[in-house]
């Protein structure tokens, strides 16, 4: 396997692990996230995406501490 492909796999695994941690997923069964294969991480993330609200993902706009503007 070429270095570029290995780097891409490593980067994708890290991205998925970070997204799962954002959703408070730290383990699957008896395994830590870093022990899972890329396919297992992809499957878990797809499951989480299907189960979560569409506006609660990492890339969405989230309003925090917003005060109502008065005219």
GROMACS .gro file of N, CA and C in nm:
model
  213
    1UNK      N    1   0.085  -0.117   0.000
    1UNK     CA    2   0.000   0.000   0.000
    1UNK      C    3   0.089   0.124   0.000
    2UNK      N    4   0.056   0.219  -0.087
    2UNK     CA    5   0.137   0.340  -0.098
    2UNK      C    6   0.121   0.432   0.022
    3UNK      N    7   0.221   0.516   0.040
    3UNK     CA    8   0.219   0.608   0.154
    3UNK      C    9   0.100   0.704   0.146
    4UNK      N   10   0.066   0.748   0.027
    4UNK     CA   11  -0.046   0.841   0.011
    4UNK      C   12  -0.177   0.776   0.055
    5UNK      N   13  -0.198   0.651   0.016
    5UNK     CA   14  -0.318   0.579   0.056
    5UNK      C   15  -0.321   0.558   0.207
    6UNK      N   16  -0.209   0.522   0.265
    6UNK     CA   17  -0.200   0.503   0.410
    6UNK      C   18  -0.232   0.634   0.483
    7UNK      N   19  -0.180   0.744   0.431
    7UNK     CA   20  -0.207   0.875   0.492
    7UNK      C   21  -0.356   0.909   0.483
    8UNK      N   22  -0.417   0.880   0.368
    8UNK     CA   23  -0.559   0.909   0.351
    8UNK      C   24  -0.644   0.826   0.448
    9UNK      N   25  -0.610   0.700   0.463
    9UNK     CA   26  -0.682   0.612   0.557
    9UNK      C   27  -0.665   0.663   0.700
   10UNK      N   28  -0.542   0.698   0.736
   10UNK     CA   29  -0.513   0.749   0.870
   10UNK      C   30  -0.591   0.877   0.897
   11UNK      N   31  -0.593   0.968   0.799
   11UNK     CA   32  -0.666   1.095   0.816
   11UNK      C   33  -0.816   1.071   0.829
   12UNK      N   34  -0.871   0.981   0.748
   12UNK     CA   35  -1.015   0.952   0.754
   12UNK      C   36  -1.051   0.888   0.888
   13UNK      N   37  -0.968   0.795   0.937
   13UNK     CA   38  -0.993   0.733   1.067
   13UNK      C   39  -0.996   0.840   1.177
   14UNK      N   40  -0.897   0.930   1.175
   14UNK     CA   41  -0.892   1.036   1.276
   14UNK      C   42  -1.013   1.128   1.267
   15UNK      N   43  -1.056   1.161   1.145
   15UNK     CA   44  -1.174   1.245   1.127
   15UNK      C   45  -1.299   1.178   1.184
   16UNK      N   46  -1.317   1.049   1.155
   16UNK     CA   47  -1.433   0.977   1.206
   16UNK      C   48  -1.428   0.963   1.357
   17UNK      N   49  -1.312   0.935   1.412
   17UNK     CA   50  -1.297   0.924   1.557
   17UNK      C   51  -1.335   1.056   1.623
   18UNK      N   52  -1.288   1.168   1.569
   18UNK     CA   53  -1.321   1.299   1.625
   18UNK      C   54  -1.471   1.328   1.617
   19UNK      N   55  -1.534   1.291   1.506
   19UNK     CA   56  -1.678   1.314   1.492
   19UNK      C   57  -1.757   1.226   1.589
   20UNK      N   58  -1.713   1.104   1.610
   20UNK     CA   59  -1.781   1.016   1.705
   20UNK      C   60  -1.765   1.066   1.847
   21UNK      N   61  -1.647   1.114   1.880
   21UNK     CA   62  -1.624   1.171   2.014
   21UNK      C   63  -1.713   1.292   2.034
   22UNK      N   64  -1.731   1.375   1.930
   22UNK     CA   65  -1.821   1.490   1.938
   22UNK      C   66  -1.962   1.446   1.976
   23UNK      N   67  -2.002   1.327   1.931
   23UNK     CA   68  -2.134   1.273   1.962
   23UNK      C   69  -2.132   1.186   2.088
   24UNK      N   70  -2.028   1.200   2.168
   24UNK     CA   71  -2.012   1.128   2.295
   24UNK      C   72  -2.006   0.976   2.278
   25UNK      N   73  -1.949   0.930   2.168
   25UNK     CA   74  -1.924   0.788   2.146
   25UNK      C   75  -1.775   0.767   2.166
   26UNK      N   76  -1.740   0.685   2.264
   26UNK     CA   77  -1.600   0.662   2.296
   26UNK      C   78  -1.559   0.516   2.277
   27UNK      N   79  -1.657   0.428   2.278
   27UNK     CA   80  -1.632   0.284   2.263
   27UNK      C   81  -1.743   0.222   2.180
   28UNK      N   82  -1.711   0.109   2.120
   28UNK     CA   83  -1.814   0.027   2.056
   28UNK      C   84  -1.793  -0.113   2.108
   29UNK      N   85  -1.888  -0.157   2.188
   29UNK     CA   86  -1.871  -0.287   2.253
   29UNK      C   87  -1.757  -0.278   2.353
   30UNK      N   88  -1.662  -0.369   2.342
   30UNK     CA   89  -1.546  -0.368   2.432
   30UNK      C   90  -1.425  -0.300   2.372
   31UNK      N   91  -1.439  -0.240   2.253
   31UNK     CA   92  -1.326  -0.180   2.184
   31UNK      C   93  -1.330  -0.028   2.191
   32UNK      N   94  -1.213   0.031   2.209
   32UNK     CA   95  -1.198   0.175   2.198
   32UNK      C   96  -1.205   0.212   2.050
   33UNK      N   97  -1.236   0.338   2.020
   33UNK     CA   98  -1.249   0.379   1.881
   33UNK      C   99  -1.122   0.356   1.800
   34UNK      N  100  -1.006   0.381   1.860
   34UNK     CA  101  -0.881   0.365   1.786
   34UNK      C  102  -0.851   0.220   1.752
   35UNK      N  103  -0.921   0.126   1.813
   35UNK     CA  104  -0.903  -0.016   1.784
   35UNK      C  105  -0.990  -0.064   1.669
   36UNK      N  106  -1.087   0.017   1.627
   36UNK     CA  107  -1.180  -0.022   1.522
   36UNK      C  108  -1.118  -0.003   1.384
   37UNK      N  109  -1.166  -0.082   1.288
   37UNK     CA  110  -1.121  -0.066   1.151
   37UNK      C  111  -1.190   0.055   1.090
   38UNK      N  112  -1.141   0.097   0.974
   38UNK     CA  113  -1.202   0.210   0.906
   38UNK      C  114  -1.347   0.179   0.873
   39UNK      N  115  -1.376   0.058   0.828
   39UNK     CA  116  -1.512   0.021   0.793
   39UNK      C  117  -1.604   0.024   0.916
   40UNK      N  118  -1.556  -0.023   1.029
   40UNK     CA  119  -1.636  -0.020   1.152
   40UNK      C  120  -1.665   0.124   1.195
   41UNK      N  121  -1.565   0.212   1.180
   41UNK     CA  122  -1.585   0.353   1.213
   41UNK      C  123  -1.686   0.417   1.118
   42UNK      N  124  -1.674   0.386   0.989
   42UNK     CA  125  -1.769   0.439   0.889
   42UNK      C  126  -1.911   0.393   0.923
   43UNK      N  127  -1.927   0.265   0.955
   43UNK     CA  128  -2.059   0.211   0.988
   43UNK      C  129  -2.118   0.278   1.111
   44UNK      N  130  -2.037   0.296   1.213
   44UNK     CA  131  -2.084   0.359   1.337
   44UNK      C  132  -2.124   0.504   1.311
   45UNK      N  133  -2.045   0.575   1.233
   45UNK     CA  134  -2.077   0.714   1.204
   45UNK      C  135  -2.205   0.726   1.121
   46UNK      N  136  -2.223   0.638   1.024
   46UNK     CA  137  -2.347   0.639   0.945
   46UNK      C  138  -2.467   0.612   1.035
   47UNK      N  139  -2.453   0.521   1.129
   47UNK     CA  140  -2.562   0.492   1.223
   47UNK      C  141  -2.594   0.616   1.306
   48UNK      N  142  -2.492   0.684   1.357
   48UNK     CA  143  -2.512   0.804   1.438
   48UNK      C  144  -2.577   0.914   1.355
   49UNK      N  145  -2.536   0.929   1.230
   49UNK     CA  146  -2.595   1.031   1.143
   49UNK      C  147  -2.744   1.005   1.121
   50UNK      N  148  -2.779   0.881   1.102
   50UNK     CA  149  -2.920   0.847   1.080
   50UNK      C  150  -3.005   0.868   1.204
   51UNK      N  151  -2.946   0.853   1.322
   51UNK     CA  152  -3.020   0.863   1.447
   51UNK      C  153  -3.026   1.004   1.505
   52UNK      N  154  -2.937   1.093   1.460
   52UNK     CA  155  -2.932   1.226   1.520
   52UNK      C  156  -3.010   1.328   1.439
   53UNK      N  157  -3.043   1.437   1.503
   53UNK     CA  158  -3.114   1.546   1.439
   53UNK      C  159  -3.023   1.608   1.333
   54UNK      N  160  -3.076   1.646   1.216
   54UNK     CA  161  -2.990   1.696   1.108
   54UNK      C  162  -2.920   1.827   1.139
   55UNK      N  163  -2.970   1.902   1.234
   55UNK     CA  164  -2.908   2.031   1.265
   55UNK      C  165  -2.817   2.025   1.387
   56UNK      N  166  -2.783   1.905   1.432
   56UNK     CA  167  -2.697   1.895   1.549
   56UNK      C  168  -2.557   1.845   1.514
   57UNK      N  169  -2.525   1.833   1.386
   57UNK     CA  170  -2.396   1.781   1.345
   57UNK      C  171  -2.287   1.888   1.359
   58UNK      N  172  -2.164   1.848   1.344
   58UNK     CA  173  -2.049   1.936   1.361
   58UNK      C  174  -2.053   2.055   1.266
   59UNK      N  175  -2.091   2.034   1.141
   59UNK     CA  176  -2.087   2.139   1.041
   59UNK      C  177  -2.205   2.233   1.043
   60UNK      N  178  -2.301   2.211   1.128
   60UNK     CA  179  -2.422   2.294   1.125
   60UNK      C  180  -2.406   2.419   1.212
   61UNK      N  181  -2.493   2.514   1.186
   61UNK     CA  182  -2.494   2.637   1.266
   61UNK      C  183  -2.559   2.606   1.400
   62UNK      N  184  -2.495   2.649   1.507
   62UNK     CA  185  -2.551   2.627   1.639
   62UNK      C  186  -2.553   2.759   1.713
   63UNK      N  187  -2.672   2.798   1.759
   63UNK     CA  188  -2.689   2.924   1.830
   63UNK      C  189  -2.661   2.905   1.978
   64UNK      N  190  -2.573   2.989   2.030
   64UNK     CA  191  -2.541   2.983   2.172
   64UNK      C  192  -2.537   3.126   2.227
   65UNK      N  193  -2.596   3.141   2.344
   65UNK     CA  194  -2.592   3.269   2.415
   65UNK      C  195  -2.636   3.385   2.328
   66UNK      N  196  -2.742   3.367   2.255
   66UNK     CA  197  -2.793   3.473   2.166
   66UNK      C  198  -2.901   3.552   2.240
   67UNK      N  199  -2.884   3.679   2.243
   67UNK     CA  200  -2.985   3.765   2.304
   67UNK      C  201  -3.076   3.817   2.194
   68UNK      N  202  -3.203   3.829   2.224
   68UNK     CA  203  -3.299   3.880   2.128
   68UNK      C  204  -3.276   4.029   2.109
   69UNK      N  205  -3.265   4.070   1.982
   69UNK     CA  206  -3.244   4.211   1.954
   69UNK      C  207  -3.377   4.283   1.959
   70UNK      N  208  -3.377   4.397   2.023
   70UNK     CA  209  -3.499   4.478   2.029
   70UNK      C  210  -3.477   4.605   1.950
   71UNK      N  211  -3.584   4.655   1.888
   71UNK     CA  212  -3.569   4.779   1.810
   71UNK      C  213  -3.610   4.900   1.887
   0.00000   0.00000   0.00000
